[in-house]
Amino acid sequence: YDSPALVTRVFRGTAWQHTMTVRASGVVLPGVTNLTWRWALLQGDEKLVNIRPLGTGGQMAEISVAYHVPQFPGAANSEIKSSRVDIGVFAHNGTYPSAPAMISFYFLANEQREYDSDNRIVSVEYGGAGSGYVDPMLSYRRQWRDVYKYDAKGRVCGWQRSRGSIEDSFTAHGMLVETWDELGRARTARAVRYLPRSAGEPGSLPDLVQVGDNKTFTYTYLGDDDFIGHPVADNR
C-alpha cells in the first residue's frame, strides 16, 4: 500500500533482508522551501534495520530491513507485542519538524522461519503450535513445514515439505518431484497450484491447500554437479 503519508509492505518470501529506496517530498507544503529531512527507526530492532540517507539534505534513503521474529516487544510498551517495523521520515523547515510520514514492514505471525549463520533460509513452518493470527487478506493459513536444500555452491536446489504424515519433495522451481534420477535429482516433476479452501464450518478461516496441476515436466541437467536443472514441459 502506498499513499502520500504511508508506505507499507508485507515481508514475504524467504530472503533474510529486503531493501528499498524511498524519496520524501514536500509538494503537499506549497511555498515551503529549504526543507531538510530526518529518517528514524521508531519500532524494531536497530541491529536489523539500516537506514542510509542519500543526496543533499537526506531527501532520499536506502532502507534495509532484515527478518524480525513476529510478536516482538512494542516500542511504546514492551508488554504489547508487535509484528511491525516502523520507520518515520520528518521534514524540518528550520524551525519546526513535521509529523512523520511512515514506512512500515509487517512480519507474518503465522509462519516461523529459521535461518543459518550465513542468513540462508533453513526452514519455514506454517501453522505450527507457535503461530499467531494473521488477517486472511494478508496471508492464508497453511499446514506444512518446508526444509530447504542447497547445492555445493550454496544455491537453493529444492525443499522437503512435511504435511502431517505426507512428505513431498520440490525442485528449486517449486515443482513437485515425481521421479528421481540415479544422482537423487528430479527426473520428472509436476506443477502445483495453491488455492484457498474453507473447512466448511461457519466462521472458519480458509486454509491454503496444495493442488496438483496437469502440467508435467522432464528435467535436464548441464552435468553431474548440476542439482538445479532446467524443466522442459512434456505437453508442448
PDB file of C-alpha atoms in Angstrom:
ATOM      1  CA  TYR A   1       0.000   0.000   0.000  1.00  0.00           C
ATOM      2  CA  ASP A   2       1.337   3.430  -0.949  1.00  0.00           C
ATOM      3  CA  SER A   3      -0.072   6.818  -0.013  1.00  0.00           C
ATOM      4  CA  PRO A   4       1.449  10.312   0.383  1.00  0.00           C
ATOM      5  CA  ALA A   5       1.998   9.705   4.106  1.00  0.00           C
ATOM      6  CA  LEU A   6       2.379   5.936   4.369  1.00  0.00           C
ATOM      7  CA  VAL A   7       4.219   3.116   2.583  1.00  0.00           C
ATOM      8  CA  THR A   8       3.526  -0.394   3.862  1.00  0.00           C
ATOM      9  CA  ARG A   9       4.966  -3.747   2.851  1.00  0.00           C
ATOM     10  CA  VAL A  10       4.359  -7.329   3.981  1.00  0.00           C
ATOM     11  CA  PHE A  11       7.688  -9.118   4.481  1.00  0.00           C
ATOM     12  CA  ARG A  12       7.106 -12.037   2.099  1.00  0.00           C
ATOM     13  CA  GLY A  13       9.366 -14.673   0.572  1.00  0.00           C
ATOM     14  CA  THR A  14      12.282 -16.371   2.291  1.00  0.00           C
ATOM     15  CA  ALA A  15      15.016 -13.746   1.862  1.00  0.00           C
ATOM     16  CA  TRP A  16      16.710 -12.650   5.075  1.00  0.00           C
ATOM     17  CA  GLN A  17      16.629  -8.977   4.102  1.00  0.00           C
ATOM     18  CA  HIS A  18      14.576  -6.641   1.915  1.00  0.00           C
ATOM     19  CA  THR A  19      15.874  -3.299   0.616  1.00  0.00           C
ATOM     20  CA  MET A  20      14.010  -0.356  -0.865  1.00  0.00           C
ATOM     21  CA  THR A  21      14.825   3.241  -1.772  1.00  0.00           C
ATOM     22  CA  VAL A  22      12.331   5.906  -0.729  1.00  0.00           C
ATOM     23  CA  ARG A  23      12.187   9.570  -1.710  1.00  0.00           C
ATOM     24  CA  ALA A  24      10.424  12.084   0.523  1.00  0.00           C
ATOM     25  CA  SER A  25       8.707  15.116  -0.965  1.00  0.00           C
ATOM     26  CA  GLY A  26       7.370  18.425   0.291  1.00  0.00           C
ATOM     27  CA  VAL A  27       4.895  19.017  -2.542  1.00  0.00           C
ATOM     28  CA  VAL A  28       1.986  18.994  -0.082  1.00  0.00           C
ATOM     29  CA  LEU A  29       3.567  22.036   1.600  1.00  0.00           C
ATOM     30  CA  PRO A  30       3.264  24.762  -1.069  1.00  0.00           C
ATOM     31  CA  GLY A  31       5.578  27.700  -0.582  1.00  0.00           C
ATOM     32  CA  VAL A  32       7.775  25.891   1.921  1.00  0.00           C
ATOM     33  CA  THR A  33      11.400  25.717   0.829  1.00  0.00           C
ATOM     34  CA  ASN A  34      14.766  24.691   2.245  1.00  0.00           C
ATOM     35  CA  LEU A  35      13.402  21.598   3.921  1.00  0.00           C
ATOM     36  CA  THR A  36      15.748  19.102   5.496  1.00  0.00           C
ATOM     37  CA  TRP A  37      14.848  15.529   6.297  1.00  0.00           C
ATOM     38  CA  ARG A  38      15.461  13.094   9.116  1.00  0.00           C
ATOM     39  CA  TRP A  39      14.843   9.365   8.960  1.00  0.00           C
ATOM     40  CA  ALA A  40      14.359   7.461  12.209  1.00  0.00           C
ATOM     41  CA  LEU A  41      13.612   3.913  13.318  1.00  0.00           C
ATOM     42  CA  LEU A  42      10.511   4.180  15.504  1.00  0.00           C
ATOM     43  CA  GLN A  43       9.881   0.485  16.150  1.00  0.00           C
ATOM     44  CA  GLY A  44      12.019  -2.557  15.502  1.00  0.00           C
ATOM     45  CA  ASP A  45      15.483  -3.914  16.251  1.00  0.00           C
ATOM     46  CA  GLU A  46      18.159  -1.354  15.356  1.00  0.00           C
ATOM     47  CA  LYS A  47      20.592  -4.228  14.705  1.00  0.00           C
ATOM     48  CA  LEU A  48      18.307  -5.492  11.937  1.00  0.00           C
ATOM     49  CA  VAL A  49      17.488  -2.181  10.251  1.00  0.00           C
ATOM     50  CA  ASN A  50      19.832   0.045   8.264  1.00  0.00           C
ATOM     51  CA  ILE A  51      18.775   3.497   7.039  1.00  0.00           C
ATOM     52  CA  ARG A  52      21.227   5.210   4.689  1.00  0.00           C
ATOM     53  CA  PRO A  53      20.281   8.798   3.741  1.00  0.00           C
ATOM     54  CA  LEU A  54      21.091   9.735   0.154  1.00  0.00           C
ATOM     55  CA  GLY A  55      21.574  13.045  -1.605  1.00  0.00           C
ATOM     56  CA  THR A  56      21.632  16.625  -0.351  1.00  0.00           C
ATOM     57  CA  GLY A  57      19.512  17.183   2.729  1.00  0.00           C
ATOM     58  CA  GLY A  58      18.732  13.497   3.108  1.00  0.00           C
ATOM     59  CA  GLN A  59      15.590  13.633   0.986  1.00  0.00           C
ATOM     60  CA  MET A  60      16.144  10.039  -0.155  1.00  0.00           C
ATOM     61  CA  ALA A  61      17.118   6.989   1.849  1.00  0.00           C
ATOM     62  CA  GLU A  62      18.024   3.383   1.193  1.00  0.00           C
ATOM     63  CA  ILE A  63      16.263   1.240   3.782  1.00  0.00           C
ATOM     64  CA  SER A  64      17.301  -2.350   4.503  1.00  0.00           C
ATOM     65  CA  VAL A  65      15.204  -4.409   6.901  1.00  0.00           C
ATOM     66  CA  ALA A  66      16.187  -7.919   7.967  1.00  0.00           C
ATOM     67  CA  TYR A  67      13.782 -10.542   9.209  1.00  0.00           C
ATOM     68  CA  HIS A  68      12.229  -9.895  12.622  1.00  0.00           C
ATOM     69  CA  VAL A  69      10.655 -12.764  14.546  1.00  0.00           C
ATOM     70  CA  PRO A  70       6.984 -11.676  14.834  1.00  0.00           C
ATOM     71  CA  GLN A  71       5.455 -10.641  18.131  1.00  0.00           C
ATOM     72  CA  PHE A  72       8.445  -8.688  19.429  1.00  0.00           C
ATOM     73  CA  PRO A  73       8.096  -6.068  22.217  1.00  0.00           C
ATOM     74  CA  GLY A  74       6.453  -2.862  21.035  1.00  0.00           C
ATOM     75  CA  ALA A  75       8.350   0.427  21.200  1.00  0.00           C
ATOM     76  CA  ALA A  76       5.764   2.272  23.295  1.00  0.00           C
ATOM     77  CA  ASN A  77       5.027  -0.606  25.681  1.00  0.00           C
ATOM     78  CA  SER A  78       7.185  -3.717  25.785  1.00  0.00           C
ATOM     79  CA  GLU A  79       4.286  -5.731  27.201  1.00  0.00           C
ATOM     80  CA  ILE A  80       2.341  -5.169  23.986  1.00  0.00           C
ATOM     81  CA  LYS A  81       3.704  -7.338  21.184  1.00  0.00           C
ATOM     82  CA  SER A  82       4.054  -6.150  17.614  1.00  0.00           C
ATOM     83  CA  SER A  83       4.955  -7.667  14.250  1.00  0.00           C
ATOM     84  CA  ARG A  84       5.624  -4.357  12.524  1.00  0.00           C
ATOM     85  CA  VAL A  85       8.797  -2.363  11.923  1.00  0.00           C
ATOM     86  CA  ASP A  86       8.088   1.366  11.626  1.00  0.00           C
ATOM     87  CA  ILE A  87      10.377   3.988  10.114  1.00  0.00           C
ATOM     88  CA  GLY A  88       9.469   7.671  10.197  1.00  0.00           C
ATOM     89  CA  VAL A  89      10.680  10.491   7.977  1.00  0.00           C
ATOM     90  CA  PHE A  90      10.414  14.017   9.347  1.00  0.00           C
ATOM     91  CA  ALA A  91      10.578  17.252   7.347  1.00  0.00           C
ATOM     92  CA  HIS A  92      12.163  20.259   9.074  1.00  0.00           C
ATOM     93  CA  ASN A  93      11.717  23.841   7.893  1.00  0.00           C
ATOM     94  CA  GLY A  94      14.489  25.230  10.105  1.00  0.00           C
ATOM     95  CA  THR A  95      12.135  25.960  12.981  1.00  0.00           C
ATOM     96  CA  TYR A  96       9.757  23.061  13.425  1.00  0.00           C
ATOM     97  CA  PRO A  97       9.698  19.385  12.473  1.00  0.00           C
ATOM     98  CA  SER A  98       6.678  17.872  10.791  1.00  0.00           C
ATOM     99  CA  ALA A  99       4.672  14.875  11.871  1.00  0.00           C
ATOM    100  CA  PRO A 100       6.316  11.806  10.339  1.00  0.00           C
ATOM    101  CA  ALA A 101       5.428  10.050   7.157  1.00  0.00           C
ATOM    102  CA  MET A 102       5.742   6.306   7.749  1.00  0.00           C
ATOM    103  CA  ILE A 103       7.343   3.295   6.101  1.00  0.00           C
ATOM    104  CA  SER A 104       6.178   0.050   7.705  1.00  0.00           C
ATOM    105  CA  PHE A 105       7.143  -3.600   7.256  1.00  0.00           C
ATOM    106  CA  TYR A 106       4.761  -6.253   8.570  1.00  0.00           C
ATOM    107  CA  PHE A 107       6.021  -9.724   9.541  1.00  0.00           C
ATOM    108  CA  LEU A 108       3.634 -12.665   9.276  1.00  0.00           C
ATOM    109  CA  ALA A 109       2.940 -14.294  12.641  1.00  0.00           C
ATOM    110  CA  ASN A 110       1.527 -17.459  11.029  1.00  0.00           C
ATOM    111  CA  GLU A 111       4.970 -18.602   9.889  1.00  0.00           C
ATOM    112  CA  GLN A 112       8.105 -19.486  11.841  1.00  0.00           C
ATOM    113  CA  ARG A 113      11.358 -19.076   9.927  1.00  0.00           C
ATOM    114  CA  GLU A 114      14.808 -20.412  10.712  1.00  0.00           C
ATOM    115  CA  TYR A 115      17.996 -19.021   9.107  1.00  0.00           C
ATOM    116  CA  ASP A 116      21.566 -20.292   9.312  1.00  0.00           C
ATOM    117  CA  SER A 117      24.681 -18.327  10.290  1.00  0.00           C
ATOM    118  CA  ASP A 118      25.009 -17.094   6.691  1.00  0.00           C
ATOM    119  CA  ASN A 119      21.412 -15.792   6.747  1.00  0.00           C
ATOM    120  CA  ARG A 120      20.235 -18.521   4.378  1.00  0.00           C
ATOM    121  CA  ILE A 121      16.763 -19.888   4.910  1.00  0.00           C
ATOM    122  CA  VAL A 122      16.783 -23.277   6.660  1.00  0.00           C
ATOM    123  CA  SER A 123      13.083 -23.902   7.188  1.00  0.00           C
ATOM    124  CA  VAL A 124       9.664 -22.293   7.365  1.00  0.00           C
ATOM    125  CA  GLU A 125       6.878 -23.785   9.443  1.00  0.00           C
ATOM    126  CA  TYR A 126       3.378 -22.616   8.638  1.00  0.00           C
ATOM    127  CA  GLY A 127       0.544 -23.106  11.085  1.00  0.00           C
ATOM    128  CA  GLY A 128       2.712 -24.574  13.828  1.00  0.00           C
ATOM    129  CA  ALA A 129       1.947 -24.554  17.529  1.00  0.00           C
ATOM    130  CA  GLY A 130       3.596 -21.160  17.977  1.00  0.00           C
ATOM    131  CA  SER A 131       1.786 -19.480  15.097  1.00  0.00           C
ATOM    132  CA  GLY A 132      -0.279 -16.362  15.648  1.00  0.00           C
ATOM    133  CA  TYR A 133      -3.312 -14.909  13.915  1.00  0.00           C
ATOM    134  CA  VAL A 134      -2.869 -13.075  10.618  1.00  0.00           C
ATOM    135  CA  ASP A 135      -5.667 -11.380   8.692  1.00  0.00           C
ATOM    136  CA  PRO A 136      -6.512 -13.788   5.816  1.00  0.00           C
ATOM    137  CA  MET A 137      -6.493 -10.812   3.456  1.00  0.00           C
ATOM    138  CA  LEU A 138      -2.725 -10.728   4.060  1.00  0.00           C
ATOM    139  CA  SER A 139      -1.893 -14.431   4.329  1.00  0.00           C
ATOM    140  CA  TYR A 140      -3.872 -17.665   4.333  1.00  0.00           C
ATOM    141  CA  ARG A 141      -3.162 -20.352   6.886  1.00  0.00           C
ATOM    142  CA  ARG A 142      -1.065 -23.277   5.696  1.00  0.00           C
ATOM    143  CA  GLN A 143      -0.482 -26.614   7.378  1.00  0.00           C
ATOM    144  CA  TRP A 144       3.021 -27.661   6.387  1.00  0.00           C
ATOM    145  CA  ARG A 145       6.730 -27.221   7.021  1.00  0.00           C
ATOM    146  CA  ASP A 146       9.369 -26.629   4.332  1.00  0.00           C
ATOM    147  CA  VAL A 147      13.038 -27.548   4.860  1.00  0.00           C
ATOM    148  CA  TYR A 148      15.373 -26.142   2.211  1.00  0.00           C
ATOM    149  CA  LYS A 149      18.221 -27.930   0.414  1.00  0.00           C
ATOM    150  CA  TYR A 150      21.364 -26.356  -1.060  1.00  0.00           C
ATOM    151  CA  ASP A 151      23.887 -27.406  -3.666  1.00  0.00           C
ATOM    152  CA  ALA A 152      27.685 -27.211  -3.326  1.00  0.00           C
ATOM    153  CA  LYS A 153      27.612 -23.568  -4.463  1.00  0.00           C
ATOM    154  CA  GLY A 154      25.143 -22.571  -1.766  1.00  0.00           C
ATOM    155  CA  ARG A 155      22.165 -22.218  -4.095  1.00  0.00           C
ATOM    156  CA  VAL A 156      18.684 -23.434  -3.190  1.00  0.00           C
ATOM    157  CA  CYS A 157      18.105 -26.649  -5.144  1.00  0.00           C
ATOM    158  CA  GLY A 158      14.723 -27.523  -3.647  1.00  0.00           C
ATOM    159  CA  TRP A 159      12.911 -28.201  -0.414  1.00  0.00           C
ATOM    160  CA  GLN A 160      11.260 -31.013   1.521  1.00  0.00           C
ATOM    161  CA  ARG A 161       7.665 -30.420   2.628  1.00  0.00           C
ATOM    162  CA  SER A 162       6.022 -32.187   5.567  1.00  0.00           C
ATOM    163  CA  ARG A 163       2.208 -32.205   5.715  1.00  0.00           C
ATOM    164  CA  GLY A 164       1.238 -34.437   8.597  1.00  0.00           C
ATOM    165  CA  SER A 165       2.318 -37.923   7.507  1.00  0.00           C
ATOM    166  CA  ILE A 166       2.854 -36.805   3.890  1.00  0.00           C
ATOM    167  CA  GLU A 167       6.379 -35.995   2.678  1.00  0.00           C
ATOM    168  CA  ASP A 168       6.821 -34.168  -0.646  1.00  0.00           C
ATOM    169  CA  SER A 169       9.969 -33.015  -2.438  1.00  0.00           C
ATOM    170  CA  PHE A 170      10.074 -29.878  -4.559  1.00  0.00           C
ATOM    171  CA  THR A 171      12.545 -28.617  -7.124  1.00  0.00           C
ATOM    172  CA  ALA A 172      14.158 -25.182  -6.995  1.00  0.00           C
ATOM    173  CA  HIS A 173      11.404 -24.078  -9.399  1.00  0.00           C
ATOM    174  CA  GLY A 174       8.645 -25.069  -6.970  1.00  0.00           C
ATOM    175  CA  MET A 175       7.557 -28.223  -8.804  1.00  0.00           C
ATOM    176  CA  LEU A 176       6.546 -31.450  -7.081  1.00  0.00           C
ATOM    177  CA  VAL A 177       9.073 -34.224  -7.773  1.00  0.00           C
ATOM    178  CA  GLU A 178       7.509 -37.424  -9.128  1.00  0.00           C
ATOM    179  CA  THR A 179      10.537 -39.499 -10.169  1.00  0.00           C
ATOM    180  CA  TRP A 180      14.263 -39.304  -9.472  1.00  0.00           C
ATOM    181  CA  ASP A 181      17.435 -39.990 -11.419  1.00  0.00           C
ATOM    182  CA  GLU A 182      20.384 -42.060 -10.204  1.00  0.00           C
ATOM    183  CA  LEU A 183      22.002 -38.981  -8.562  1.00  0.00           C
ATOM    184  CA  GLY A 184      18.938 -38.188  -6.468  1.00  0.00           C
ATOM    185  CA  ARG A 185      17.803 -35.314  -8.671  1.00  0.00           C
ATOM    186  CA  ALA A 186      14.336 -34.748 -10.088  1.00  0.00           C
ATOM    187  CA  ARG A 187      13.750 -36.619 -13.337  1.00  0.00           C
ATOM    188  CA  THR A 188      10.083 -35.690 -13.734  1.00  0.00           C
ATOM    189  CA  ALA A 189       8.031 -33.167 -11.797  1.00  0.00           C
ATOM    190  CA  ARG A 190       4.541 -31.723 -11.714  1.00  0.00           C
ATOM    191  CA  ALA A 191       3.404 -28.121 -11.384  1.00  0.00           C
ATOM    192  CA  VAL A 192       1.272 -27.321  -8.342  1.00  0.00           C
ATOM    193  CA  ARG A 193      -1.312 -24.679  -7.580  1.00  0.00           C
ATOM    194  CA  TYR A 194      -2.296 -23.178  -4.253  1.00  0.00           C
ATOM    195  CA  LEU A 195      -5.978 -22.495  -3.601  1.00  0.00           C
ATOM    196  CA  PRO A 196      -7.860 -21.109  -0.575  1.00  0.00           C
ATOM    197  CA  ARG A 197     -10.395 -23.555   0.844  1.00  0.00           C
ATOM    198  CA  SER A 198     -12.621 -23.390   3.887  1.00  0.00           C
ATOM    199  CA  ALA A 199     -13.274 -26.305   6.207  1.00  0.00           C
ATOM    200  CA  GLY A 200     -16.969 -25.597   5.774  1.00  0.00           C
ATOM    201  CA  GLU A 201     -17.669 -24.710   9.388  1.00  0.00           C
ATOM    202  CA  PRO A 202     -19.481 -21.396   9.916  1.00  0.00           C
ATOM    203  CA  GLY A 203     -16.998 -18.623  10.587  1.00  0.00           C
ATOM    204  CA  SER A 204     -13.954 -20.797   9.897  1.00  0.00           C
ATOM    205  CA  LEU A 205     -10.957 -19.221   8.221  1.00  0.00           C
ATOM    206  CA  PRO A 206      -9.803 -20.570   4.853  1.00  0.00           C
ATOM    207  CA  ASP A 207      -6.597 -22.571   4.510  1.00  0.00           C
ATOM    208  CA  LEU A 208      -4.255 -22.503   1.542  1.00  0.00           C
ATOM    209  CA  VAL A 209      -4.102 -26.006   0.072  1.00  0.00           C
ATOM    210  CA  GLN A 210      -1.677 -27.610  -2.366  1.00  0.00           C
ATOM    211  CA  VAL A 211      -3.285 -28.986  -5.544  1.00  0.00           C
ATOM    212  CA  GLY A 212      -1.536 -30.929  -8.301  1.00  0.00           C
ATOM    213  CA  ASP A 213      -1.711 -29.469 -11.809  1.00  0.00           C
ATOM    214  CA  ASN A 214      -1.967 -31.373 -15.102  1.00  0.00           C
ATOM    215  CA  LYS A 215       1.285 -29.840 -16.378  1.00  0.00           C
ATOM    216  CA  THR A 216       4.289 -32.144 -16.089  1.00  0.00           C
ATOM    217  CA  PHE A 217       7.958 -31.527 -16.803  1.00  0.00           C
ATOM    218  CA  THR A 218      11.108 -33.503 -17.515  1.00  0.00           C
ATOM    219  CA  TYR A 219      14.338 -32.142 -16.057  1.00  0.00           C
ATOM    220  CA  THR A 220      17.584 -31.759 -17.968  1.00  0.00           C
ATOM    221  CA  TYR A 221      20.971 -31.027 -16.376  1.00  0.00           C
ATOM    222  CA  LEU A 222      24.249 -29.494 -17.505  1.00  0.00           C
ATOM    223  CA  GLY A 223      26.306 -32.149 -15.730  1.00  0.00           C
ATOM    224  CA  ASP A 224      26.590 -34.350 -12.666  1.00  0.00           C
ATOM    225  CA  ASP A 225      27.266 -31.345 -10.415  1.00  0.00           C
ATOM    226  CA  ASP A 226      24.090 -29.536 -11.527  1.00  0.00           C
ATOM    227  CA  PHE A 227      21.389 -30.093  -8.905  1.00  0.00           C
ATOM    228  CA  ILE A 228      19.036 -27.336 -10.061  1.00  0.00           C
ATOM    229  CA  GLY A 229      18.450 -28.311 -13.674  1.00  0.00           C
ATOM    230  CA  HIS A 230      16.050 -26.995 -16.274  1.00  0.00           C
ATOM    231  CA  PRO A 231      12.404 -28.122 -16.567  1.00  0.00           C
ATOM    232  CA  VAL A 232      11.110 -28.940 -20.058  1.00  0.00           C
ATOM    233  CA  ALA A 233       7.325 -29.091 -20.473  1.00  0.00           C
ATOM    234  CA  ASP A 234       6.047 -32.522 -21.521  1.00  0.00           C
ATOM    235  CA  ASN A 235       2.854 -31.298 -23.191  1.00  0.00           C
ATOM    236  CA  ARG A 236       4.086 -28.639 -25.554  1.00  0.00           C
TER     237      ARG A 236
END
